[in-house]
Phi, psi and omega in degrees: 000129181283124187265113179277349181275092166301337188284349177276155186288145184280161204270114191299110179274348182272126170272168183278173183278350160295314180299300184324304191284336180291311170316300184285350171271348186072030179256057179321296196295326164304319171313288200296321171289327165309295178308313184305305178294325186297306187250025174046040201239171184283173171311304202292307190286349175290320189286330170307298184290341175294308194301317172283323176315298187313304190291332178297301177300334161274000146275329175295319185309315181276349155303311186298317181309318184298321172297316177291305158309333169306298177324301170270016156097019191270136183293153178281340175310321197281005177245000189285136172287344182298319188270166179269150196287143179272139180265154191275148177311147172289143193267120167324132163298134176248134178297297185267015179290122164252146191279135182229152195285173175288336187294298185310322177293306191304329184284323207286326173295309197291319171291352178282315173310312184305303182322295199289332166298304170305324152298331180281328172276356182079009178302130163273133195278133173293154172309308174250129170291151189303328171301313172279344167302307186297324175283343181273330191284311181273341170292334176278331166289325177295327168288330158312301183300323168325312195270320168308277196312333182298299185300332182270320174260003189255000000 
């Protein structure tokens, strides 16, 4: 790092390992405080050193990404950190829309596909579903047994 004040002592570019770990975990406030306390320097100096280390780390990561992308044939524009991320245009708000998961969307697509296949075959849905018919039969049998047992023991 270039030091414009030649009378001051040179900047120690090497940071303690604990501070480096804090920087990598994006715990910058603790890193600045720790560095300032460990080396008895001001917070501004500690912040400058940490900023320099952080930019060097980002440059190093960018170089690694570029070399990996070149090996895989990905253009550099696809991984550039310099440009702003492109946001999707905002969708108009719909009042009664509920976000669904991909799993429920997949089930809805499957259900729509089955319904369309059944419509193509000419299948008509019954008025009462099969499970409701079965429940009605069970209820009628139980009511019949109730009246039989009531007349026998009643």
